[in-house]
Amino acid sequence: MPVMNTYAPHESGEAIEDKVESLLDEMTLEEKVGQLNQLNGSEHTGPAVSEVDKEAEIRAGNVGSILNVDGYEKRKHFQRLAVEESELGIPLLFGYDVVHGYRTLSPIPLGEAASWDPVAVEEMSAVAAAETSAAGIHWTFGPPVDLTRDARWGRAMETSGEDPHLGSELAAARVRGFQGDDLGADDTVLACAKHFAAYGEVKAGREYNTVDISESTLRDLHLPPFKAAVDAGVGTVMNAFTDHDRVPAGASDHLVRDILKDEWGFEGFVVSDWNSFRELIYHRVAEDEREAAQLALEAGSDMDMVGHVFVNELVELVEDGVVDEAMVDDAVRRILRAKFLLDLFDDPYRYFDDQRRDSTILADDHRETAREIARKSIVMLKNDDDVLPLTDPDTVAVVGALADSGDDVLGDWRAQGNPDDAVTVLEGIETATNAGTNVEYTKGYERSGEAPEPLREQAVEVTADADVAVVAVGETWELSGECSSRANIDLPGEQRELLEALRETDTPVVAVLTNGRPLAIPWLDENVPAILETWFLGTEAGHAIADVLFGEHNPSGKLPMSFPQTVGQVPINYNHLPTGRPAEKAEPGWGTSYIDVPNDPLYTFGHGLSYTTFEYSDLDLSAAAFEMDEQIQVSVTVENVGDTAGAEVVQLYTRDLVGSRTRPVKELTGFRRVELEPNERREVTFEIASDDLAFWTADEEVAAEPGEFEVMVGRSADDIRSSASFELLD
Ligand code: NOJ
């Protein structure tokens, strides 16, 4: 069986399968089960779990993988124990959460998604893979490919936002970046698409809460990025903590066995999330560890992260005839296959090269790549009166505790990211300004968000004397990430009070927002002339922000997730379904609406301003109708009519006018990032095939249905510049 062999050109899939089979033949049942067991090293990325004597377990052949091992030497030591002191000498797999970089950090995934630039995202994932592998780690628990429409959820920061098409493009890019085209190369790592599936739908945005969605929502929104990752050859997939249709993901044969393994033909392995097999007991679908192990294996999950239920229970379950040994064999095969693809049997120490480690981690060119994607990830939400870019101000007031924090720009899931390496907003501004510009820093508020009177007064004084105030506001890094759901998504603490005080001066204010989720900031929008959304931009944050503030880089980022006016609108997404009483069509008072807030978000998916102006013209379709097995070309001309070079993300949306199930009012179907000099115009062409129009139909299959479609091209989901229609023929 040729398996993922495009990722191991050094050896054919058949040769690897032969090796897997002959090793499997030599293994005892205990040794097989050992391969399915993943221990934790020292750092805890979940609640405490029972400790075991790791060295003894490795020597006994009871361990297939370890995550979170603290340090290169320790990893090397554990590898030596496995290879030289266990009976079969099977190398260990070392796993770690490298989500947006190892030591050189790029923006958090939601930030990277705002670049709408799969090439840049792939490059940055390749940088992360180079550093991770140089540290002796084989496997990253990334990319997260969850989709969410709920800004309350702390893990929105790990997603690519609310759209399955953008999410799928970026999922594939990240897998390619991590795994390269040869997993056996020294600078690539095994990737892991997580969390399978629909974790982003936790009810009320509350972390680890239950999920209750239709099969349509699962298939149309949440599965496409996973499918894209699988098609890109991702080696592993991680179960979600959550349930689908009342069955926890790790025990869901519908999700794991039916969809992932059978329908999609996934040949890698599935790892649980932290202790999530044991949590089947707390979900109340398993009575005890034994039943939990049985349910998880039968559902098709292959490796147990820190839960010990496989290693404790599977041997007996097989011996008692409850579980078929063939299922254990299948899981072992998948794990051994990954180890062969990584070429670990030929040289288990291949990732331990001191010289490579020293020259790779935090290399200058890695920082440059991080700066480039950080610039591209910044979204200019507002720029009244062309406050930005700043041109030769005499005095810039830099306000806010967040402006002076290397810790915060790194965001959550920072792996080995170090605040001391990070460029703060203040440092970035100081470096970018020349000797003629006076930069005055004032704290304004405490990191907790509190703005005591003296700090506020001092900030007002400094601002009053400046030509412009750059005010860093938003979340500290701990406010988003795992276990950081928020029921209020306003500016934290008294940041707004500070901004109100600064507004009393005549000095224009530029708000630099730091956050891992959309915030509800209508007041900011109404009262501050310029707003830059900077997420958590990683190691090079300060330089990237200064590049945009001073016009060294023309902002081109676009929102991957809509910003609500108020938390009460959440979940909110541009690609919502029509109702029987559409707001815009119904008799006043009888349409879908609130009585106290509008339906529209504050900033819609796809929104982002530029220092130049783009015009769209000449939308053209290659045909008015096409057959299921044909494609249609949609082209549009985009022109930069301003006097600054810039990049535009041209967005193509479609609408299926009538379907066997309700179809979204608009769906992103393609996008293209184009760089244009002043007065340059470019024709951008998209190809649409019937697959691009597919959805979970009433016949319970993913397919396109014939009929009329609207096609729209624009700058964001609510700034459509041109539209036309076509017919998909039977
Ligand atoms: C729990 C998180 O949900 C998951 O994303 C992560 O990979 C594991 N812990 C390991 O740290």
CSV table of N, CA and C in Angstrom, one decimal, residues 11 39 47 70 87 157 199 217 238 250 264-265 268 343 402 433 547 565 658 677 726:
chain,number,residue,atom,x,y,z
A,11,GLU,N,12.3,7.0,0.0
A,11,GLU,CA,11.9,5.6,0.0
A,11,GLU,C,10.5,5.4,-0.4
A,39,LEU,N,3.6,9.6,26.8
A,39,LEU,CA,3.8,10.2,28.2
A,39,LEU,C,4.0,11.7,28.1
A,47,PRO,N,-4.3,19.5,32.9
A,47,PRO,CA,-4.4,19.2,34.3
A,47,PRO,C,-3.4,18.1,34.7
A,70,ASP,N,11.5,18.5,28.5
A,70,ASP,CA,12.2,19.8,28.7
A,70,ASP,C,13.7,19.7,28.3
A,87,GLU,N,14.1,-3.5,24.3
A,87,GLU,CA,14.3,-4.8,23.6
A,87,GLU,C,14.3,-4.6,22.0
A,157,MET,N,-8.0,32.5,19.0
A,157,MET,CA,-6.7,32.9,18.6
A,157,MET,C,-5.9,31.8,17.8
A,199,TYR,N,-14.6,21.7,17.6
A,199,TYR,CA,-14.3,22.3,18.9
A,199,TYR,C,-14.7,23.8,19.0
A,217,THR,N,-23.7,21.7,9.4
A,217,THR,CA,-22.7,22.7,9.9
A,217,THR,C,-21.3,22.0,10.0
A,238,MET,N,-5.5,15.2,15.7
A,238,MET,CA,-5.8,15.1,17.1
A,238,MET,C,-7.3,15.2,17.4
A,250,GLY,N,-13.2,11.6,20.7
A,250,GLY,CA,-12.2,10.4,20.7
A,250,GLY,C,-12.9,9.1,20.6
A,264,TRP,N,-12.3,9.6,3.9
A,264,TRP,CA,-11.2,10.4,3.3
A,264,TRP,C,-9.9,9.6,3.1
A,265,GLY,N,-9.9,8.4,3.6
A,265,GLY,CA,-8.7,7.5,3.4
A,265,GLY,C,-7.4,8.0,4.1
A,268,GLY,N,-2.5,8.4,8.2
A,268,GLY,CA,-1.7,8.7,9.4
A,268,GLY,C,-2.3,8.2,10.6
A,343,ASP,N,12.3,8.7,9.0
A,343,ASP,CA,13.6,8.1,8.8
A,343,ASP,C,14.3,8.0,10.2
A,402,LEU,N,1.0,47.9,27.5
A,402,LEU,CA,1.2,46.9,26.4
A,402,LEU,C,2.2,47.3,25.4
A,433,THR,N,12.1,55.7,14.2
A,433,THR,CA,12.2,57.2,14.1
A,433,THR,C,13.6,57.7,14.0
A,547,ASP,N,6.6,49.7,11.0
A,547,ASP,CA,6.7,49.7,9.5
A,547,ASP,C,5.3,50.3,9.0
A,565,GLN,N,-20.6,44.2,17.2
A,565,GLN,CA,-20.9,45.5,17.9
A,565,GLN,C,-20.9,45.3,19.4
A,658,VAL,N,-30.8,28.7,-4.9
A,658,VAL,CA,-31.8,27.7,-4.3
A,658,VAL,C,-31.1,26.4,-4.2
A,677,GLU,N,1.7,48.7,-8.1
A,677,GLU,CA,2.3,50.0,-8.1
A,677,GLU,C,1.2,51.0,-8.3
A,726,PHE,N,-24.3,33.0,-13.0
A,726,PHE,CA,-24.0,31.9,-13.9
A,726,PHE,C,-24.9,30.7,-13.5
